[in-house]
Tab-separated table of C-alpha atoms in Angstrom:
chain	number	residue	atom	x	y	z
A	1	MET	CA	80.062	117.175	105.230
A	2	SER	CA	79.364	120.054	107.621
A	3	VAL	CA	79.675	119.851	111.388
A	4	SER	CA	75.902	119.836	111.792
A	5	GLU	CA	75.418	116.652	109.784
A	6	GLN	CA	75.025	113.199	111.304
A	7	PRO	CA	78.248	111.754	112.782
A	8	VAL	CA	79.703	108.563	111.314
A	9	PRO	CA	79.307	105.745	113.864
A	10	VAL	CA	82.401	103.600	114.418
A	11	ASP	CA	83.358	101.073	117.058
A	12	VAL	CA	86.972	102.191	117.449
A	13	ALA	CA	88.955	105.225	116.320
A	14	ILE	CA	92.710	104.522	116.314
A	15	PHE	CA	95.200	107.394	116.438
A	16	GLY	CA	98.626	106.652	114.975
A	17	GLY	CA	99.598	105.206	111.589
A	18	GLY	CA	102.684	103.221	112.512
A	19	VAL	CA	102.888	99.435	112.590
A	20	ALA	CA	101.108	99.208	115.970
A	21	GLY	CA	98.072	101.210	114.845
A	22	LEU	CA	97.911	99.586	111.415
A	23	TRP	CA	98.204	96.077	112.822
A	24	LEU	CA	95.388	96.818	115.252
A	25	LEU	CA	93.243	98.249	112.447
A	26	GLY	CA	93.650	95.040	110.438
A	27	ARG	CA	92.849	92.822	113.398
A	28	LEU	CA	89.778	94.831	114.424
A	29	ARG	CA	88.294	94.922	110.939
A	30	LYS	CA	88.949	91.210	110.467
A	31	ALA	CA	87.034	90.614	113.710
A	32	GLY	CA	84.066	92.588	112.333
A	33	TYR	CA	84.600	95.889	114.120
A	34	GLN	CA	83.972	99.168	112.343
A	35	ALA	CA	87.369	100.754	112.968
A	36	VAL	CA	89.077	103.800	111.487
A	37	LEU	CA	92.649	105.040	111.761
A	38	LEU	CA	93.695	108.698	111.950
A	39	GLU	CA	97.256	109.859	111.178
A	40	ALA	CA	98.539	113.446	111.387
A	41	ASP	CA	101.732	112.976	109.390
A	42	ARG	CA	102.481	110.172	106.924
A	43	LEU	CA	101.908	106.481	107.482
A	44	GLY	CA	104.958	105.016	109.190
A	45	ALA	CA	106.454	108.467	109.835
A	46	GLY	CA	107.164	107.994	113.536
A	47	GLN	CA	109.266	105.307	115.197
A	48	THR	CA	108.310	102.768	112.534
A	49	ARG	CA	110.489	104.136	109.739
A	50	TYR	CA	113.514	104.394	112.032
A	51	ALA	CA	113.234	100.735	113.073
A	52	GLN	CA	115.826	98.279	111.828
A	53	GLY	CA	113.049	95.843	110.904
A	54	ILE	CA	114.285	92.975	113.099
A	55	ILE	CA	111.586	90.644	114.408
A	56	HIS	CA	113.316	89.783	117.652
A	57	GLY	CA	112.718	86.483	119.378
A	58	GLY	CA	114.347	87.573	122.604
A	59	THR	CA	117.731	85.945	122.092
A	60	LYS	CA	119.658	89.139	122.712
A	61	TYR	CA	117.725	89.641	125.956
A	62	ALA	CA	118.866	86.203	127.181
A	63	LEU	CA	122.575	86.975	126.869
A	64	THR	CA	122.865	87.330	130.639
A	65	GLY	CA	122.394	83.550	130.767
A	66	LYS	CA	118.813	83.489	131.980
A	67	LEU	CA	115.379	84.287	130.651
A	68	THR	CA	114.168	87.817	131.376
A	69	GLY	CA	110.710	89.341	131.179
A	70	SER	CA	111.609	90.800	127.792
A	71	SER	CA	112.855	87.492	126.365
A	72	GLU	CA	109.754	85.598	127.491
A	73	ALA	CA	107.296	88.213	126.178
A	74	ILE	CA	108.838	88.239	122.722
A	75	ALA	CA	109.889	84.595	122.294
A	76	GLY	CA	106.954	83.579	120.094
A	77	MET	CA	106.985	86.611	117.818
A	78	PRO	CA	109.229	85.366	114.938
A	79	ALA	CA	107.018	82.317	114.317
A	80	ARG	CA	103.894	84.460	114.443
A	81	TRP	CA	105.289	86.986	111.979
A	82	ARG	CA	106.530	84.223	109.666
A	83	ALA	CA	103.034	82.771	109.471
A	84	CYS	CA	101.782	86.176	108.317
A	85	LEU	CA	104.641	86.537	105.822
A	86	GLU	CA	103.607	83.186	104.340
A	87	GLY	CA	99.938	84.224	104.145
A	88	GLU	CA	98.870	81.789	106.861
A	89	GLY	CA	98.692	84.086	109.896
A	90	GLU	CA	96.244	86.552	111.374
A	91	LEU	CA	97.122	89.159	108.702
A	92	ASP	CA	98.377	88.673	105.143
A	93	LEU	CA	101.921	90.034	104.832
A	94	ARG	CA	102.987	88.176	101.685
A	95	SER	CA	103.733	91.473	99.931
A	96	VAL	CA	106.279	92.528	102.575
A	97	ARG	CA	109.890	92.534	101.357
A	98	LEU	CA	111.954	90.146	103.442
A	99	LEU	CA	115.417	91.646	103.821
A	100	SER	CA	116.758	88.479	105.409
A	101	PRO	CA	115.112	85.273	106.695
A	102	ASN	CA	117.440	85.362	109.688
A	103	GLN	CA	120.036	87.464	111.426
A	104	PHE	CA	123.382	86.651	113.004
A	105	MET	CA	125.273	87.277	116.209
A	106	TRP	CA	129.034	87.272	116.325
A	107	SER	CA	131.526	87.302	119.151
A	108	THR	CA	134.975	88.795	119.118
A	109	GLU	CA	137.959	86.564	119.845
A	110	ASN	CA	138.232	87.555	123.499
A	111	LEU	CA	134.570	86.637	124.162
A	112	THR	CA	134.383	83.370	122.209
A	113	SER	CA	135.739	81.022	124.887
A	114	ARG	CA	133.703	82.653	127.648
A	115	LEU	CA	130.466	82.296	125.650
A	116	ALA	CA	131.023	78.776	124.321
A	117	GLY	CA	129.318	77.099	127.267
A	118	PHE	CA	126.424	79.538	127.209
A	119	PHE	CA	125.652	78.906	123.534
A	120	ALA	CA	125.842	75.178	124.102
A	121	SER	CA	123.252	75.433	126.887
A	122	LYS	CA	119.733	74.080	126.562
A	123	LEU	CA	118.416	77.662	126.646
A	124	MET	CA	120.285	78.655	123.503
A	125	ARG	CA	120.465	75.427	121.462
A	126	SER	CA	116.888	75.872	120.236
A	127	ARG	CA	117.484	79.520	119.326
A	128	THR	CA	120.872	79.557	117.610
A	129	ARG	CA	123.333	77.491	115.629
A	130	THR	CA	126.959	78.053	114.749
A	131	VAL	CA	127.754	78.867	111.111
A	132	GLU	CA	131.033	78.602	109.238
A	133	GLY	CA	132.543	79.526	105.882
A	134	ASP	CA	130.205	80.770	103.167
A	135	GLU	CA	127.212	80.631	105.494
A	136	ARG	CA	128.628	83.660	107.273
A	137	PRO	CA	127.985	87.244	106.121
A	138	GLU	CA	130.655	88.407	103.681
A	139	VAL	CA	132.404	90.797	106.053
A	140	LEU	CA	132.821	87.972	108.609
A	141	ARG	CA	134.497	85.590	106.133
A	142	ASP	CA	137.808	87.443	106.162
A	143	PRO	CA	140.769	85.237	107.223
A	144	ALA	CA	141.598	87.803	109.911
A	145	PHE	CA	138.266	87.195	111.695
A	146	ARG	CA	138.845	85.224	114.906
A	147	GLY	CA	135.424	85.162	116.520
A	148	GLN	CA	132.405	82.885	116.335
A	149	VAL	CA	129.213	83.433	114.318
A	150	TYR	CA	125.738	82.251	115.320
A	151	ARG	CA	122.588	82.222	113.223
A	152	LEU	CA	119.334	83.431	114.806
A	153	GLU	CA	115.983	82.438	113.338
A	154	GLU	CA	114.707	86.007	113.476
A	155	PRO	CA	113.619	87.613	110.178
A	156	VAL	CA	114.423	91.167	109.117
A	157	LEU	CA	111.775	93.136	107.198
A	158	ASP	CA	111.681	96.227	105.028
A	159	THR	CA	109.501	98.516	107.137
A	160	ALA	CA	108.244	100.624	104.198
A	161	SER	CA	106.737	97.577	102.493
A	162	LEU	CA	105.406	96.397	105.857
A	163	VAL	CA	103.501	99.655	106.362
A	164	GLN	CA	102.043	99.421	102.864
A	165	ALA	CA	101.054	95.772	103.293
A	166	LEU	CA	99.186	96.633	106.489
A	167	ALA	CA	97.572	99.804	105.156
A	168	GLU	CA	96.531	99.005	101.581
A	169	PRO	CA	93.692	96.555	102.400
A	170	HIS	CA	92.160	99.229	104.662
A	171	ARG	CA	92.759	102.495	102.812
A	172	ASP	CA	89.040	103.273	102.952
A	173	ALA	CA	89.307	103.413	106.764
A	174	ILE	CA	92.491	105.525	107.018
A	175	PHE	CA	92.091	109.289	107.274
A	176	ARG	CA	94.356	112.298	107.555
A	177	LEU	CA	94.282	113.939	110.953
A	178	PRO	CA	94.768	117.724	110.968
A	179	PRO	CA	98.353	118.439	112.062
A	180	MET	CA	98.854	118.497	115.773
A	181	LEU	CA	101.029	115.489	116.540
A	182	THR	CA	103.658	116.577	114.023
A	183	GLY	CA	104.367	119.757	115.961
A	184	SER	CA	104.641	120.575	119.622
A	185	ALA	CA	101.823	121.359	122.011
A	186	PRO	CA	98.661	123.034	120.686
A	187	SER	CA	98.675	126.788	120.295
A	188	PRO	CA	96.802	128.853	122.922
A	189	SER	CA	93.792	128.961	120.600
A	190	GLY	CA	93.652	125.188	120.699
A	191	ARG	CA	94.331	124.932	116.982
A	192	GLY	CA	97.118	122.720	115.690
A	193	GLU	CA	99.971	124.226	113.700
A	194	GLY	CA	101.213	122.643	110.472
A	195	GLU	CA	101.425	122.677	106.740
A	196	ARG	CA	97.658	122.528	106.266
A	197	GLY	CA	97.163	125.863	107.980
A	198	ALA	CA	95.507	127.374	110.998
A	199	ASN	CA	92.018	126.363	109.781
A	200	SER	CA	92.828	122.698	110.339
A	201	ASP	CA	91.982	121.169	113.686
A	202	PHE	CA	90.374	118.284	115.490
A	203	SER	CA	88.591	117.917	118.787
A	204	PHE	CA	87.224	115.340	121.206
A	205	THR	CA	83.790	115.548	122.811
A	206	ARG	CA	82.216	113.104	125.220
A	207	SER	CA	79.032	111.526	123.867
A	208	GLU	CA	76.438	109.088	125.169
A	209	SER	CA	78.002	106.215	123.245
A	210	GLY	CA	81.649	107.122	123.836
A	211	TRP	CA	83.625	109.867	122.120
A	212	GLN	CA	82.914	112.194	119.229
A	213	VAL	CA	85.935	113.076	117.099
A	214	THR	CA	85.555	116.090	114.814
A	215	LEU	CA	88.058	116.740	112.029
A	216	LYS	CA	88.150	120.111	110.307
A	217	GLU	CA	90.179	121.280	107.317
A	218	GLY	CA	89.172	124.656	105.936
A	219	GLU	CA	85.465	124.564	105.181
A	220	ARG	CA	85.289	120.784	105.353
A	221	SER	CA	84.622	118.756	108.457
A	222	VAL	CA	83.620	115.254	109.468
A	223	ARG	CA	82.623	113.706	112.782
A	224	PHE	CA	83.126	110.157	113.991
A	225	ASP	CA	81.025	108.881	116.881
A	226	ALA	CA	83.420	106.294	118.363
A	227	ARG	CA	82.579	103.855	121.112
A	228	ARG	CA	86.275	103.609	122.019
A	229	LEU	CA	89.409	105.600	121.256
A	230	VAL	CA	92.840	103.974	120.987
A	231	PHE	CA	95.938	106.145	121.200
A	232	ALA	CA	98.738	104.229	119.456
A	233	ALA	CA	100.720	107.232	118.266
A	234	GLY	CA	104.012	106.574	120.060
A	235	LYS	CA	105.522	109.882	121.120
A	236	GLY	CA	102.308	111.586	120.015
A	237	ASN	CA	100.279	109.896	122.759
A	238	ALA	CA	101.308	112.620	125.206
A	239	ALA	CA	99.872	115.351	122.961
A	240	LEU	CA	96.655	113.384	122.461
A	241	LEU	CA	96.227	112.938	126.192
A	242	GLN	CA	96.896	116.636	126.649
A	243	ARG	CA	93.979	117.338	124.302
A	244	LEU	CA	91.807	115.485	126.782
A	245	GLY	CA	93.288	117.409	129.705
A	246	ARG	CA	95.144	114.332	130.967
A	247	ASP	CA	98.729	113.537	131.829
A	248	THR	CA	98.278	109.835	132.564
A	249	PRO	CA	99.383	107.256	131.742
A	250	PRO	CA	102.774	108.993	131.840
A	251	MET	CA	105.276	108.483	129.031
A	252	GLN	CA	109.043	108.252	128.952
A	253	LEU	CA	111.369	108.834	126.013
A	254	ARG	CA	114.567	106.840	125.593
A	255	PRO	CA	116.696	108.493	122.924
A	256	LEU	CA	119.079	106.891	120.456
A	257	ASN	CA	121.643	108.357	118.081
A	258	MET	CA	121.611	105.860	115.212
A	259	VAL	CA	124.399	105.817	112.619
A	260	MET	CA	124.203	105.265	108.841
A	261	LEU	CA	127.075	104.624	106.460
A	262	ARG	CA	127.357	104.037	102.727
A	263	GLY	CA	130.086	103.828	100.127
A	264	THR	CA	131.025	106.787	97.927
A	265	GLY	CA	132.989	107.332	94.724
A	266	GLY	CA	132.216	103.859	93.394
A	267	ALA	CA	133.228	102.133	96.656
A	268	SER	CA	130.617	99.922	98.266
A	269	LEU	CA	130.174	98.191	101.599
A	270	PRO	CA	131.065	94.478	101.514
A	271	GLY	CA	127.803	92.601	101.232
A	272	GLU	CA	124.649	92.609	103.287
A	273	LEU	CA	124.903	92.354	107.052
A	274	TYR	CA	122.091	91.708	109.531
A	275	ALA	CA	123.844	91.028	112.804
A	276	HIS	CA	124.543	91.859	116.448
A	277	CYS	CA	128.065	92.028	117.789
A	278	LEU	CA	128.088	90.596	121.284
A	279	GLY	CA	129.458	92.796	124.036
A	280	ALA	CA	130.126	92.307	127.715
A	281	SER	CA	126.433	92.847	128.592
A	282	ALA	CA	123.017	91.958	127.175
A	283	LEU	CA	123.163	95.094	125.008
A	284	PRO	CA	124.967	94.382	121.710
A	285	ARG	CA	128.029	96.509	120.957
A	286	ILE	CA	126.462	97.244	117.587
A	287	THR	CA	123.475	95.951	115.640
A	288	ILE	CA	123.812	96.392	111.875
A	289	THR	CA	121.099	95.994	109.254
A	290	THR	CA	121.422	96.603	105.508
A	291	HIS	CA	119.191	98.852	103.417
A	292	TYR	CA	119.455	100.784	100.132
A	293	ASP	CA	119.260	104.496	99.400
A	294	GLU	CA	117.432	106.160	96.506
A	295	ARG	CA	120.338	105.443	94.143
A	296	GLY	CA	120.494	101.783	95.090
A	297	GLU	CA	123.653	102.268	97.167
A	298	ARG	CA	124.059	99.811	100.026
A	299	VAL	CA	123.571	101.335	103.493
A	300	TRP	CA	124.561	99.886	106.856
A	301	TYR	CA	122.342	101.113	109.684
A	302	MET	CA	123.898	100.843	113.146
A	303	GLY	CA	122.182	100.613	116.510
A	304	GLY	CA	123.001	98.922	119.804
A	305	GLN	CA	125.441	100.298	122.350
A	306	ILE	CA	126.908	102.788	119.857
A	307	ALA	CA	123.453	104.391	119.492
A	308	GLU	CA	122.655	104.334	123.224
A	309	GLU	CA	125.943	105.956	124.243
A	310	GLY	CA	125.903	108.305	121.264
A	311	VAL	CA	123.068	110.341	122.771
A	312	GLY	CA	125.629	112.284	124.788
A	313	ARG	CA	127.892	113.016	121.811
A	314	ASP	CA	127.783	115.752	119.192
A	315	ASP	CA	127.691	114.738	115.524
A	316	ALA	CA	131.444	114.749	114.975
A	317	ALA	CA	132.097	112.745	118.129
A	318	GLN	CA	129.412	110.160	117.310
A	319	ILE	CA	130.763	109.611	113.804
A	320	ALA	CA	134.307	109.347	115.193
A	321	ALA	CA	133.107	106.750	117.738
A	322	ALA	CA	131.346	104.752	115.001
A	323	LYS	CA	134.469	104.807	112.817
A	324	GLN	CA	136.589	103.593	115.716
A	325	GLU	CA	134.156	100.804	116.544
A	326	LEU	CA	134.119	99.574	112.943
A	327	GLN	CA	137.922	99.645	112.846
A	328	ASN	CA	138.029	97.682	116.115
A	329	LEU	CA	135.578	95.053	114.860
A	330	PHE	CA	136.593	94.900	111.192
A	331	PRO	CA	140.256	95.988	110.988
A	332	TRP	CA	140.426	94.515	107.476
A	333	LEU	CA	137.623	96.803	106.238
A	334	ASP	CA	138.663	99.939	104.333
A	335	ILE	CA	136.323	102.727	105.453
A	336	ALA	CA	138.213	105.610	103.850
A	337	ALA	CA	135.520	106.125	101.194
A	338	ILE	CA	132.546	105.963	103.561
A	339	GLN	CA	129.863	108.644	103.896
A	340	TRP	CA	128.125	109.027	107.232
A	341	GLY	CA	124.727	110.115	108.507
A	342	LEU	CA	123.089	110.289	111.925
A	343	LEU	CA	119.486	109.647	112.944
A	344	PRO	CA	118.618	110.899	116.441
A	345	ILE	CA	115.345	109.280	117.478
A	346	ASP	CA	113.152	108.960	120.569
A	347	ARG	CA	111.606	105.678	121.622
A	348	ALA	CA	108.302	106.351	123.350
A	349	GLU	CA	107.227	104.005	126.132
A	350	PRO	CA	105.145	103.973	129.307
A	351	ARG	CA	107.071	105.545	132.153
A	352	MET	CA	108.876	102.924	134.204
A	353	PRO	CA	110.501	103.156	137.645
A	354	GLY	CA	113.989	104.540	137.224
A	355	GLY	CA	113.470	104.899	133.472
A	356	SER	CA	114.021	101.160	132.949
A	357	ARG	CA	112.932	99.374	129.780
A	358	PRO	CA	109.430	97.866	129.812
A	359	ASP	CA	109.399	94.088	129.394
A	360	ASP	CA	106.132	93.865	127.476
A	361	VAL	CA	103.440	95.792	125.643
A	362	PHE	CA	101.406	98.378	127.511
A	363	ALA	CA	97.705	99.263	127.278
A	364	ASN	CA	95.752	101.312	129.800
A	365	GLU	CA	92.033	102.144	129.581
A	366	GLN	CA	90.336	105.124	131.182
A	367	ASP	CA	86.823	106.353	130.332
A	368	GLY	CA	86.727	104.633	126.948
A	369	VAL	CA	90.251	105.729	125.931
A	370	ILE	CA	92.963	103.079	125.562
A	371	THR	CA	96.508	104.437	125.552
A	372	ALA	CA	98.974	101.923	124.170
A	373	TRP	CA	102.626	101.420	123.351
A	374	PRO	CA	103.970	98.222	121.726
A	375	THR	CA	107.475	99.040	123.145
A	376	LYS	CA	109.061	97.033	120.271
A	377	LEU	CA	108.169	96.580	116.595
A	378	ALA	CA	108.029	92.808	116.947
A	379	LEU	CA	105.381	93.059	119.684
A	380	ALA	CA	102.708	94.783	117.545
A	381	PRO	CA	100.652	91.552	117.246
A	382	ARG	CA	100.800	91.068	121.016
A	383	LEU	CA	99.573	94.621	121.592
A	384	ALA	CA	96.621	93.989	119.255
A	385	ASP	CA	95.785	90.876	121.305
A	386	GLU	CA	95.806	92.938	124.492
A	387	ILE	CA	93.524	95.625	123.072
A	388	LEU	CA	91.091	93.139	121.534
A	389	THR	CA	90.852	91.377	124.880
A	390	ARG	CA	90.135	94.674	126.647
A	391	LEU	CA	87.390	95.538	124.155
A	392	GLN	CA	85.744	92.141	124.509
A	393	GLN	CA	85.997	92.116	128.299
A	394	GLY	CA	84.499	95.611	128.299
A	395	GLY	CA	81.451	94.341	126.417
A	396	LEU	CA	82.217	96.025	123.082
A	397	ALA	CA	80.816	93.715	120.416
A	398	PRO	CA	81.439	94.425	116.706
A	399	GLY	CA	78.906	96.874	115.343
A	400	GLY	CA	79.363	95.795	111.736
A	401	GLN	CA	80.923	97.481	108.719
A	402	GLY	CA	79.165	100.579	107.410
A	403	GLU	CA	79.847	103.227	104.786
A	404	LEU	CA	82.763	105.500	105.616
A	405	PRO	CA	83.067	109.121	104.499
A	406	GLU	CA	85.344	110.589	101.872
A	407	TRP	CA	88.214	112.444	103.523
A	408	PRO	CA	91.858	113.141	102.634
A	409	GLN	CA	94.221	110.270	103.302
A	410	PRO	CA	97.843	110.379	104.484
A	411	ASP	CA	100.716	109.444	102.183
A	412	TYR	CA	103.474	106.976	103.015
A	413	ALA	CA	106.657	108.155	104.720
A	414	PRO	CA	109.965	107.445	102.954
A	415	LEU	CA	112.710	105.605	104.795
A	416	PRO	CA	115.202	108.051	106.339
A	417	TRP	CA	118.276	106.761	104.476
A	418	GLN	CA	116.428	107.569	101.237
A	419	GLU	CA	116.343	111.261	102.193
A	420	GLU	CA	119.540	112.760	100.768
A	421	GLU	CA	119.631	115.616	103.272
A	422	ARG	CA	120.319	113.062	106.026
A	423	TRP	CA	123.817	112.423	104.701
A	424	SER	CA	126.879	114.487	105.644
């Protein structure tokens, strides 16, 4: 198609191929909207593939002993996701690989007595239960363990299979965006830099019905005439807004320095672990989930306080801190034959006063452009609700499904622990 040919009319053009954008695409198309999704890198390549896959229900946010804005916003998410995993929800996620139907929290010996009353409270009885013996994860069955273990009814998902489950039913509506979000700001010429060359670009133009989005790769081009744009590209939202000459809504980045570990030389980590270790505050000391590398070797992926505080450490210091924390928590665990890797990531969110964490999803509309951040993986369905409500309240009725053009499609991003260069 050349630039001069008739644009393709769509109701909504979504930018960003992570879970938030893909979930919204599925919901919009199910509701009868003609929606397309544009991704500059690979599907799931942003924050999604670095997520631990936990569908939080807010329990960890209630550890201060009272409900917070975060815990209330997210409380219903596990049940909603489970319905989808069973094929009975708003989207069909039966093909998603369930890593664990639940996760655990454990307390160290010095915290157990102080927390006993809290976990017996009405607030927590419906969210947790104590587990003993073989019900505990393998590493917490050691006779030397002196803490308490609680089961949380919060599933843990494989994010790669989640991305595929969301994308595959809608591959005809997913298109490759010329590379701009994968790099830094646009070059002075306005053309994006990237592996597809300087002849690749895209642009926005105001139209009578909304926004015209033109994609160009070499001699090929296609135009979408969209009634609404949705920016759901995480960190990339800032670059998209810059393309429109805007700097609002403002974004903040909260970095993490996540830690990976796996066995080497025939040694393996003891069993699968999906758990938070309780600390002195609402932030867990560590959160560990289990995944597998390309060779099938078990990987523990560590977040929580170790990842928050690790932002100020160099690689050697962060690995040393992670080793020390594991030795403190699991003194019976032999970590001599462990290989380490680090994953520095940025969480993109709406800017908050003092850089605080947002409690809920965020969506802001200006001149037919909705800029959105889910703020947490588990809240993707809630963000889709918010955007659908905005579209309906704005008078945007479904325009019906029409024929979509042929255009290159993005591949799927691998999970970072499956990339061998990540390992030290």
